Amino acid sequence: MGGLIILVLLVIGGIIAFIGDRIGMKVGKKRLTLFGIRPRYTSMIITIFTGIVIVAASVVILSIVSEDVRMALFHMEEIKEALATSESRYLESQRLLSEAEALLNEQQVRVELLRLEVEAKTEELSLVEKQRNDAMTELEAVRHEWTVAMEELEEVHNAYLEAKTALVNTEERLVFERERVETLKAASEMIQATLQELQQREAMLEARIVDLFEQYQALYDAYQRFSEQMRYGHFIFTTNEIVYAQVIEGGKGYDAAQQDLVEFLLNANKIALNRGARIEGKDDYALVLLSEEHFDQVVRILGNESGHYVVRAMSYGNTVMGEPLVIWFDLKPRQKVFDKGAVIASVTVTDAQNIEDIILALLRQVNELAIVKGMITDSEGRVGQTTGEEFFEAIAAVREAEGEVIVNAVARHETWNTGKLQIGFEVIVTEGTE
């Protein structure tokens, strides 16, 4: 269709140009004039008019044949307005998306606060229930004592009546029994008052239990709702993940150790902020200590015990974007973890086709074992190091064996947990391999 249109334009343009040329030649030969001007300029005007006719004819034909050309020529402003409206709607959608993400982060922080409040209310409910049980035990004891006192009072009263009727006792005995009766009456009244106080206390405790249970139920329901939202959240830190690690010298005193640990926390705080952790209302802080006692205990160990220590900030639980990161300290003294030439991990290779992936997996296993032994990690959580030359030499040795081999990852030097682990490889051909 496009080729046909171009062909038609070429033919019509050629015809119009030919006609214009013929008219110009005739005008030139006959030396005709237009509007009284010279024949030369008349010929030029006819040539210009011929070009205008060609362009106009091309535009008219294209407009008739192509709807896109008509839209571009006559509806350009409408197209611009539609583009502007679309761009405005896109910017509004971006704004709404940002607000939704901010609301999600706020809800995730509220989930953690509600969870902590639920735990506190649960502990308080257990304490109140224990107090109620103790009060019930005390109430039963008082009731028993009151019953015994009433029985004794009744016995004394009966004895008094018998003594009065029989007139066998002396006046002193009568006075003694009367005083005893009065004493027992006072004791009975005191026990009765204590019983009433315990009953009131029991009623208050029961009301408190009901109130705490209602609060607990409300908090638990809110916690369940927000937990459903958090299930689809992205964890920026997982439980017991190493946030930051550093070697700190001990034995310098409490104040120096406290300063070292504060600087350690500032470095860990930067990492947590870069990963997206935040404390609500404090944009420059992301860390929350598990407890002040834990911090003080670590400071005392570092201040009093000489030597070097590997200090690691560990994530206490799974943490999502926008919520605080709760950490605890893992403290390990300097100690040897590998002898020179010690085999750290090994793998049996039967097919050298994927040997690169197998050796990389072996290095990851070495890294995990070294972390378990308490070695210092770098900013990316890595421990072991090897050279590219040794890596490729191990690959080449496995491929040359052309059979089943054992690849051992060994320590190149004596290694302490405060230093770096240099990893080498041993390729051992198993028996029966040609």
Tab-separated table of C-alpha atoms in Angstrom:
chain	number	residue	atom	x	y	z
A	1	MET	CA	0.000	0.000	0.000
A	2	GLY	CA	2.845	2.412	0.938
A	3	GLY	CA	4.692	1.665	-2.322
A	4	LEU	CA	1.555	2.340	-4.373
A	5	ILE	CA	1.059	5.718	-2.675
A	6	ILE	CA	4.681	6.705	-3.351
A	7	LEU	CA	4.317	5.619	-7.010
A	8	VAL	CA	1.146	7.688	-7.416
A	9	LEU	CA	2.861	10.734	-5.836
A	10	LEU	CA	5.844	10.327	-8.153
A	11	VAL	CA	3.607	10.064	-11.245
A	12	ILE	CA	1.416	13.035	-10.253
A	13	GLY	CA	4.492	15.101	-9.301
A	14	GLY	CA	6.142	14.275	-12.601
A	15	ILE	CA	3.017	15.190	-14.564
A	16	ILE	CA	2.603	18.502	-12.732
A	17	ALA	CA	6.314	19.301	-13.142
A	18	PHE	CA	6.099	18.453	-16.832
A	19	ILE	CA	3.054	20.639	-17.320
A	20	GLY	CA	4.693	23.479	-15.394
A	21	ASP	CA	7.850	23.140	-17.481
A	22	ARG	CA	5.890	23.200	-20.749
A	23	ILE	CA	3.944	26.221	-19.636
A	24	GLY	CA	7.170	27.951	-18.644
A	25	MET	CA	8.778	27.207	-21.969
A	26	LYS	CA	5.780	28.540	-23.882
A	27	VAL	CA	5.695	31.649	-21.763
A	28	GLY	CA	9.405	32.122	-22.348
A	29	LYS	CA	9.163	31.633	-26.084
A	30	LYS	CA	6.160	33.885	-26.493
A	31	ARG	CA	7.594	36.312	-23.939
A	32	LEU	CA	4.295	36.519	-22.106
A	33	THR	CA	3.986	38.611	-18.984
A	34	LEU	CA	1.953	38.179	-15.767
A	35	PHE	CA	0.668	41.237	-13.912
A	36	GLY	CA	2.906	43.412	-16.098
A	37	ILE	CA	6.230	41.969	-14.926
A	38	ARG	CA	9.097	40.832	-17.166
A	39	PRO	CA	8.791	37.461	-18.984
A	40	ARG	CA	11.849	36.087	-17.109
A	41	TYR	CA	10.244	36.637	-13.725
A	42	THR	CA	6.919	35.392	-15.044
A	43	SER	CA	8.592	32.060	-15.907
A	44	MET	CA	10.100	31.903	-12.384
A	45	ILE	CA	6.672	32.528	-10.793
A	46	ILE	CA	5.162	29.716	-12.860
A	47	THR	CA	7.960	27.350	-11.764
A	48	ILE	CA	7.412	28.279	-8.070
A	49	PHE	CA	3.667	27.819	-8.429
A	50	THR	CA	4.275	24.407	-10.008
A	51	GLY	CA	6.319	23.336	-6.933
A	52	ILE	CA	3.578	24.591	-4.611
A	53	VAL	CA	0.992	22.593	-6.558
A	54	ILE	CA	3.172	19.449	-6.268
A	55	VAL	CA	3.500	19.813	-2.471
A	56	ALA	CA	-0.178	20.604	-2.034
A	57	ALA	CA	-1.181	17.619	-4.131
A	58	SER	CA	1.141	15.367	-2.106
A	59	VAL	CA	-0.357	16.566	1.188
A	60	VAL	CA	-3.921	16.162	-0.081
A	61	ILE	CA	-3.290	12.642	-1.386
A	62	LEU	CA	-1.515	11.563	1.826
A	63	SER	CA	-4.332	13.017	3.932
A	64	ILE	CA	-6.956	11.157	1.918
A	65	VAL	CA	-5.079	7.836	1.991
A	66	SER	CA	-3.526	7.789	5.552
A	67	GLU	CA	-5.461	8.406	8.757
A	68	ASP	CA	-2.136	8.816	10.660
A	69	VAL	CA	-1.183	11.760	8.407
A	70	ARG	CA	-4.562	13.401	9.008
A	71	MET	CA	-4.115	12.942	12.758
A	72	ALA	CA	-0.604	14.457	12.651
A	73	LEU	CA	-1.733	17.472	10.558
A	74	PHE	CA	-5.080	18.347	12.144
A	75	HIS	CA	-5.087	16.808	15.669
A	76	MET	CA	-1.563	17.527	16.923
A	77	GLU	CA	-2.746	19.699	19.851
A	78	GLU	CA	-5.211	17.013	20.961
A	79	ILE	CA	-2.389	14.439	20.913
A	80	LYS	CA	-0.175	16.740	23.014
A	81	GLU	CA	-2.967	17.270	25.551
A	82	ALA	CA	-3.531	13.486	25.783
A	83	LEU	CA	0.197	12.931	26.377
A	84	ALA	CA	0.234	15.613	29.091
A	85	THR	CA	-2.784	14.009	30.791
A	86	SER	CA	-1.152	10.568	30.675
A	87	GLU	CA	2.059	11.936	32.187
A	88	SER	CA	0.097	13.628	34.998
A	89	ARG	CA	-1.727	10.390	35.757
A	90	TYR	CA	1.588	8.522	35.816
A	91	LEU	CA	3.094	10.979	38.330
A	92	GLU	CA	-0.029	10.693	40.511
A	93	SER	CA	0.274	6.888	40.443
A	94	GLN	CA	3.915	7.147	41.520
A	95	ARG	CA	2.929	9.429	44.419
A	96	LEU	CA	0.180	7.019	45.549
A	97	LEU	CA	2.639	4.115	45.362
A	98	SER	CA	5.144	5.991	47.582
A	99	GLU	CA	2.419	6.739	50.124
A	100	ALA	CA	1.361	3.073	50.151
A	101	GLU	CA	4.951	1.941	50.757
A	102	ALA	CA	5.310	4.450	53.632
A	103	LEU	CA	2.043	3.193	55.147
A	104	LEU	CA	3.257	-0.423	54.878
A	105	ASN	CA	6.501	0.437	56.698
A	106	GLU	CA	4.534	2.177	59.459
A	107	GLN	CA	2.253	-0.850	59.850
A	108	GLN	CA	5.236	-3.186	60.128
A	109	VAL	CA	6.669	-1.098	62.997
A	110	ARG	CA	3.255	-1.123	64.671
A	111	VAL	CA	3.211	-4.930	64.372
A	112	GLU	CA	6.441	-5.226	66.357
A	113	LEU	CA	5.186	-2.786	69.017
A	114	LEU	CA	1.903	-4.672	69.318
A	115	ARG	CA	3.766	-7.974	69.604
A	116	LEU	CA	5.919	-6.606	72.441
A	117	GLU	CA	2.834	-5.203	74.175
A	118	VAL	CA	1.068	-8.582	73.815
A	119	GLU	CA	4.028	-10.289	75.475
A	120	ALA	CA	4.008	-7.707	78.316
A	121	LYS	CA	0.265	-8.105	78.859
A	122	THR	CA	0.647	-11.895	78.828
A	123	GLU	CA	3.294	-11.721	81.542
A	124	GLU	CA	1.142	-9.308	83.558
A	125	LEU	CA	-1.869	-11.632	83.197
A	126	SER	CA	0.199	-14.576	84.443
A	127	LEU	CA	1.384	-12.517	87.439
A	128	VAL	CA	-2.183	-11.483	88.309
A	129	GLU	CA	-3.389	-15.079	88.028
A	130	LYS	CA	-0.575	-16.154	90.392
A	131	GLN	CA	-1.539	-13.400	92.841
A	132	ARG	CA	-5.162	-14.493	92.632
A	133	ASN	CA	-4.213	-18.115	93.345
A	134	ASP	CA	-2.108	-17.018	96.326
A	135	ALA	CA	-4.989	-14.887	97.589
A	136	MET	CA	-7.396	-17.812	97.208
A	137	THR	CA	-5.024	-20.029	99.210
A	138	GLU	CA	-4.751	-17.393	101.926
A	139	LEU	CA	-8.537	-16.936	101.883
A	140	GLU	CA	-9.085	-20.673	102.387
A	141	ALA	CA	-6.633	-20.640	105.293
A	142	VAL	CA	-8.436	-17.695	106.908
A	143	ARG	CA	-11.797	-19.343	106.378
A	144	HIS	CA	-10.513	-22.488	108.062
A	145	GLU	CA	-9.143	-20.455	110.970
A	146	TRP	CA	-12.436	-18.583	111.268
A	147	THR	CA	-14.375	-21.879	111.333
A	148	VAL	CA	-12.103	-23.269	114.032
A	149	ALA	CA	-12.517	-20.059	116.042
A	150	MET	CA	-16.287	-20.186	115.733
A	151	GLU	CA	-16.306	-23.795	116.877
A	152	GLU	CA	-14.111	-22.909	119.820
A	153	LEU	CA	-16.343	-19.914	120.586
A	154	GLU	CA	-19.363	-22.170	120.513
A	155	GLU	CA	-17.658	-24.640	122.865
A	156	VAL	CA	-16.723	-21.836	125.259
A	157	HIS	CA	-20.222	-20.431	125.108
A	158	ASN	CA	-21.704	-23.850	125.870
A	159	ALA	CA	-19.272	-24.264	128.733
A	160	TYR	CA	-20.272	-20.860	130.019
A	161	LEU	CA	-23.943	-21.764	129.938
A	162	GLU	CA	-23.252	-25.046	131.700
A	163	ALA	CA	-21.192	-23.279	134.352
A	164	LYS	CA	-23.881	-20.694	134.892
A	165	THR	CA	-26.623	-23.312	135.150
A	166	ALA	CA	-24.807	-25.740	137.355
A	167	LEU	CA	-23.122	-23.081	139.526
A	168	VAL	CA	-20.208	-25.546	140.005
A	169	ASN	CA	-17.495	-23.104	139.030
A	170	THR	CA	-16.178	-20.296	141.132
A	171	GLU	CA	-16.602	-16.618	140.355
A	172	GLU	CA	-12.952	-16.348	139.237
A	173	ARG	CA	-13.558	-19.161	136.709
A	174	LEU	CA	-16.617	-17.301	135.494
A	175	VAL	CA	-14.642	-14.074	135.031
A	176	PHE	CA	-11.877	-16.005	133.219
A	177	GLU	CA	-14.355	-17.615	130.858
A	178	ARG	CA	-16.037	-14.281	130.195
A	179	GLU	CA	-12.674	-12.690	129.336
A	180	ARG	CA	-11.893	-15.654	127.114
A	181	VAL	CA	-15.243	-15.262	125.390
A	182	GLU	CA	-14.561	-11.558	124.795
A	183	THR	CA	-11.092	-12.353	123.453
A	184	LEU	CA	-12.488	-14.958	121.109
A	185	LYS	CA	-15.207	-12.546	119.992
A	186	ALA	CA	-12.547	-9.925	119.190
A	187	ALA	CA	-10.523	-12.549	117.323
A	188	SER	CA	-13.645	-13.577	115.439
A	189	GLU	CA	-14.395	-10.002	114.459
A	190	MET	CA	-10.797	-9.511	113.295
A	191	ILE	CA	-10.928	-12.726	111.267
A	192	GLN	CA	-14.271	-11.655	109.796
A	193	ALA	CA	-12.777	-8.283	108.783
A	194	THR	CA	-9.776	-10.051	107.214
A	195	LEU	CA	-12.119	-12.399	105.397
A	196	GLN	CA	-14.116	-9.482	103.990
A	197	GLU	CA	-10.895	-7.733	102.899
A	198	LEU	CA	-9.693	-10.886	101.140
A	199	GLN	CA	-13.077	-11.290	99.458
A	200	GLN	CA	-12.882	-7.703	98.191
A	201	ARG	CA	-9.330	-8.331	97.018
A	202	GLU	CA	-10.459	-11.487	95.248
A	203	ALA	CA	-13.221	-9.551	93.475
A	204	MET	CA	-10.720	-6.867	92.417
A	205	LEU	CA	-8.297	-9.492	91.127
A	206	GLU	CA	-11.042	-11.242	89.180
A	207	ALA	CA	-12.079	-7.918	87.613
A	208	ARG	CA	-8.418	-7.199	86.798
A	209	ILE	CA	-8.051	-10.622	85.198
A	210	VAL	CA	-11.129	-10.024	83.054
A	211	ASP	CA	-9.795	-6.613	82.000
A	212	LEU	CA	-6.337	-7.996	81.194
A	213	PHE	CA	-7.829	-10.873	79.256
A	214	GLU	CA	-9.881	-8.442	77.152
A	215	GLN	CA	-6.767	-6.320	76.496
A	216	TYR	CA	-4.787	-9.453	75.700
A	217	GLN	CA	-7.460	-10.636	73.263
A	218	ALA	CA	-7.578	-7.249	71.519
A	219	LEU	CA	-3.794	-7.093	71.234
A	220	TYR	CA	-3.609	-10.683	70.052
A	221	ASP	CA	-6.215	-10.023	67.334
A	222	ALA	CA	-4.302	-6.932	66.181
A	223	TYR	CA	-1.071	-8.906	66.257
A	224	GLN	CA	-2.599	-11.653	64.121
A	225	ARG	CA	-3.849	-9.120	61.560
A	226	PHE	CA	-0.502	-7.424	61.220
A	227	SER	CA	1.329	-10.753	61.180
A	228	GLU	CA	-0.616	-11.679	58.043
A	229	GLN	CA	0.695	-8.507	56.413
A	230	MET	CA	4.242	-9.195	57.527
A	231	ARG	CA	4.261	-12.661	55.979
A	232	TYR	CA	4.631	-11.031	52.579
A	233	GLY	CA	7.298	-8.557	53.692
A	234	HIS	CA	10.959	-8.653	52.640
A	235	PHE	CA	13.436	-9.489	55.431
A	236	ILE	CA	16.507	-7.260	55.295
A	237	PHE	CA	18.072	-9.181	58.210
A	238	THR	CA	17.400	-12.761	59.305
A	239	THR	CA	17.688	-14.287	62.779
A	240	ASN	CA	21.313	-14.596	64.016
A	241	GLU	CA	22.700	-12.938	60.888
A	242	ILE	CA	26.073	-11.210	61.387
A	243	VAL	CA	25.438	-7.474	60.975
A	244	TYR	CA	28.985	-6.285	61.682
A	245	ALA	CA	32.202	-7.814	63.076
A	246	GLN	CA	35.392	-6.244	64.456
A	247	VAL	CA	38.479	-7.182	66.464
A	248	ILE	CA	38.691	-5.175	69.740
A	249	GLU	CA	41.619	-5.191	72.166
A	250	GLY	CA	40.617	-5.956	75.756
A	251	GLY	CA	42.098	-5.099	79.136
A	252	LYS	CA	42.150	-1.293	78.654
A	253	GLY	CA	39.636	-0.481	81.386
A	254	TYR	CA	35.894	0.051	81.548
A	255	ASP	CA	35.798	3.549	79.972
A	256	ALA	CA	38.046	2.647	77.030
A	257	ALA	CA	36.101	-0.563	76.389
A	258	GLN	CA	32.821	1.378	76.481
A	259	GLN	CA	34.176	3.889	73.933
A	260	ASP	CA	35.359	1.055	71.647
A	261	LEU	CA	31.967	-0.656	71.834
A	262	VAL	CA	30.112	2.628	71.117
A	263	GLU	CA	32.236	3.143	67.976
A	264	PHE	CA	31.511	-0.477	67.060
A	265	LEU	CA	27.762	0.208	67.359
A	266	LEU	CA	28.052	3.343	65.184
A	267	ASN	CA	29.609	1.257	62.385
A	268	ALA	CA	26.915	-1.402	62.757
A	269	ASN	CA	24.261	1.356	62.728
A	270	LYS	CA	25.513	2.602	59.340
A	271	ILE	CA	25.187	-0.892	57.868
A	272	ALA	CA	21.666	-1.280	59.264
A	273	LEU	CA	20.626	2.138	57.884
A	274	ASN	CA	22.008	1.268	54.435
A	275	ARG	CA	19.981	-1.979	54.451
A	276	GLY	CA	16.753	-0.091	55.288
A	277	ALA	CA	16.287	-0.508	59.063
A	278	ARG	CA	14.867	2.525	60.902
A	279	ILE	CA	13.702	3.641	64.364
A	280	GLU	CA	10.465	5.601	64.132
A	281	GLY	CA	11.101	9.294	64.745
A	282	LYS	CA	14.906	8.854	64.570
A	283	ASP	CA	16.031	8.834	60.937
A	284	ASP	CA	19.731	8.480	61.851
A	285	TYR	CA	19.335	5.429	64.104
A	286	ALA	CA	18.345	1.851	63.324
A	287	LEU	CA	19.739	-0.311	66.168
A	288	VAL	CA	18.026	-1.400	69.377
A	289	LEU	CA	20.058	-3.314	71.991
A	290	LEU	CA	18.563	-6.521	73.329
A	291	SER	CA	19.197	-5.242	76.857
A	292	GLU	CA	21.318	-2.648	78.665
A	293	GLU	CA	22.594	-5.390	80.997
A	294	HIS	CA	23.952	-7.326	78.011
A	295	PHE	CA	25.818	-4.229	76.791
A	296	ASP	CA	27.274	-3.561	80.250
A	297	GLN	CA	28.352	-7.203	80.599
A	298	VAL	CA	30.269	-7.080	77.281
A	299	VAL	CA	31.926	-3.778	78.275
A	300	ARG	CA	33.091	-5.287	81.595
A	301	ILE	CA	34.580	-8.335	79.868
A	302	LEU	CA	36.444	-6.190	77.332
A	303	GLY	CA	37.612	-3.792	80.031
A	304	ASN	CA	38.878	-6.391	82.492
A	305	GLU	CA	40.149	-9.266	80.308
A	306	SER	CA	43.338	-8.656	78.325
A	307	GLY	CA	43.863	-9.922	74.788
A	308	HIS	CA	42.023	-9.473	71.498
A	309	TYR	CA	38.383	-10.397	70.983
A	310	VAL	CA	36.191	-10.952	67.930
A	311	VAL	CA	33.029	-8.910	68.578
A	312	ARG	CA	30.043	-9.574	66.318
A	313	ALA	CA	26.694	-7.748	66.243
A	314	MET	CA	24.027	-10.411	65.637
A	315	SER	CA	20.424	-9.892	64.508
A	316	TYR	CA	18.036	-11.050	67.254
A	317	GLY	CA	15.158	-11.806	64.865
A	318	ASN	CA	13.857	-11.400	61.338
A	319	THR	CA	13.690	-7.703	60.444
A	320	VAL	CA	11.672	-6.136	57.620
A	321	MET	CA	12.255	-2.859	55.821
A	322	GLY	CA	11.502	0.214	57.948
A	323	GLU	CA	11.523	-1.398	61.403
A	324	PRO	CA	14.297	-1.262	64.062
A	325	LEU	CA	17.033	-3.909	64.112
A	326	VAL	CA	17.364	-5.615	67.511
A	327	ILE	CA	20.917	-6.908	68.062
A	328	TRP	CA	22.945	-8.855	70.622
A	329	PHE	CA	26.705	-9.291	70.991
A	330	ASP	CA	28.663	-12.435	70.211
A	331	LEU	CA	32.055	-12.198	71.948
A	332	LYS	CA	34.889	-14.652	71.298
A	333	PRO	CA	38.501	-14.394	72.611
A	334	ARG	CA	41.437	-14.760	70.233
A	335	GLN	CA	42.123	-18.433	69.610
A	336	LYS	CA	43.606	-20.705	66.964
A	337	VAL	CA	40.989	-22.289	64.717
A	338	PHE	CA	43.068	-24.057	62.040
A	339	ASP	CA	46.597	-25.481	61.916
A	340	LYS	CA	48.714	-25.032	58.842
A	341	GLY	CA	47.685	-27.609	56.233
A	342	ALA	CA	44.496	-28.587	58.103
A	343	VAL	CA	41.696	-29.880	55.877
A	344	ILE	CA	38.732	-27.595	56.456
A	345	ALA	CA	36.258	-29.178	54.033
A	346	SER	CA	36.343	-31.593	51.115
A	347	VAL	CA	34.235	-32.756	48.221
A	348	THR	CA	34.311	-35.808	45.932
A	349	VAL	CA	34.100	-34.959	42.218
A	350	THR	CA	32.982	-37.572	39.716
A	351	ASP	CA	32.161	-35.245	36.821
A	352	ALA	CA	34.385	-32.277	35.977
A	353	GLN	CA	31.748	-30.658	33.774
A	354	ASN	CA	30.528	-28.339	36.563
A	355	ILE	CA	33.802	-28.195	38.505
A	356	GLU	CA	33.722	-24.378	38.837
A	357	ASP	CA	30.355	-24.493	40.641
A	358	ILE	CA	31.514	-27.408	42.812
A	359	ILE	CA	34.640	-25.586	44.016
A	360	LEU	CA	32.669	-22.380	44.633
A	361	ALA	CA	30.237	-24.407	46.755
A	362	LEU	CA	33.245	-25.865	48.629
A	363	LEU	CA	34.464	-22.313	49.350
A	364	ARG	CA	31.018	-21.364	50.679
A	365	GLN	CA	31.126	-24.397	52.983
A	366	VAL	CA	34.550	-23.316	54.264
A	367	ASN	CA	33.185	-19.825	54.892
A	368	GLU	CA	30.270	-21.197	56.938
A	369	LEU	CA	32.532	-23.472	59.015
A	370	ALA	CA	34.936	-20.609	59.757
A	371	ILE	CA	32.083	-18.358	60.882
A	372	VAL	CA	30.833	-21.090	63.227
A	373	LYS	CA	34.334	-21.244	64.761
A	374	GLY	CA	34.091	-17.509	65.492
A	375	MET	CA	36.348	-16.002	62.827
A	376	ILE	CA	36.181	-12.325	61.965
A	377	THR	CA	34.178	-11.526	58.807
A	378	ASP	CA	34.541	-8.678	56.316
A	379	SER	CA	31.781	-6.204	55.383
A	380	GLU	CA	30.284	-8.762	52.985
A	381	GLY	CA	30.260	-11.608	55.535
A	382	ARG	CA	33.207	-13.491	53.993
A	383	VAL	CA	36.076	-15.154	55.857
A	384	GLY	CA	38.291	-17.213	53.572
A	385	GLN	CA	40.494	-15.938	50.741
A	386	THR	CA	42.108	-17.718	47.807
A	387	THR	CA	43.926	-16.564	44.723
A	388	GLY	CA	42.571	-16.847	41.218
A	389	GLU	CA	45.679	-18.801	40.240
A	390	GLU	CA	45.054	-21.506	42.861
A	391	PHE	CA	41.372	-21.640	41.908
A	392	PHE	CA	42.096	-22.280	38.235
A	393	GLU	CA	44.965	-24.667	39.006
A	394	ALA	CA	42.544	-26.807	41.053
A	395	ILE	CA	40.059	-26.807	38.163
A	396	ALA	CA	42.776	-27.832	35.718
A	397	ALA	CA	44.018	-30.617	38.025
A	398	VAL	CA	40.512	-32.092	38.328
A	399	ARG	CA	40.002	-32.037	34.568
A	400	GLU	CA	43.382	-33.651	33.916
A	401	ALA	CA	42.565	-36.522	36.310
A	402	GLU	CA	39.666	-37.629	34.071
A	403	GLY	CA	38.008	-39.591	36.849
A	404	GLU	CA	36.851	-39.466	40.447
A	405	VAL	CA	38.937	-37.179	42.641
A	406	ILE	CA	38.744	-35.628	46.109
A	407	VAL	CA	39.227	-31.872	46.391
A	408	ASN	CA	40.299	-30.671	49.847
A	409	ALA	CA	40.169	-27.045	50.982
A	410	VAL	CA	43.149	-26.572	53.337
A	411	ALA	CA	44.522	-23.753	55.494
A	412	ARG	CA	47.696	-22.311	53.952
A	413	HIS	CA	48.907	-20.938	57.282
A	414	GLU	CA	48.225	-21.275	60.980
A	415	THR	CA	44.971	-19.357	61.384
A	416	TRP	CA	43.515	-17.479	64.355
A	417	ASN	CA	39.960	-16.231	64.572
A	418	THR	CA	41.130	-12.598	64.622
A	419	GLY	CA	42.983	-12.892	61.301
A	420	LYS	CA	42.350	-13.906	57.696
A	421	LEU	CA	42.003	-17.442	56.396
A	422	GLN	CA	44.148	-18.216	53.340
A	423	ILE	CA	42.659	-21.197	51.496
A	424	GLY	CA	44.521	-23.626	49.275
A	425	PHE	CA	43.392	-26.721	47.388
A	426	GLU	CA	44.551	-30.342	47.312
A	427	VAL	CA	43.392	-32.578	44.473
A	428	ILE	CA	43.702	-36.286	45.353
A	429	VAL	CA	43.077	-38.975	42.730
A	430	THR	CA	41.138	-41.870	44.259
A	431	GLU	CA	42.202	-45.474	43.756
A	432	GLY	CA	41.064	-47.136	40.561
A	433	THR	CA	41.208	-43.940	38.504
A	434	GLU	CA	43.337	-44.244	35.441
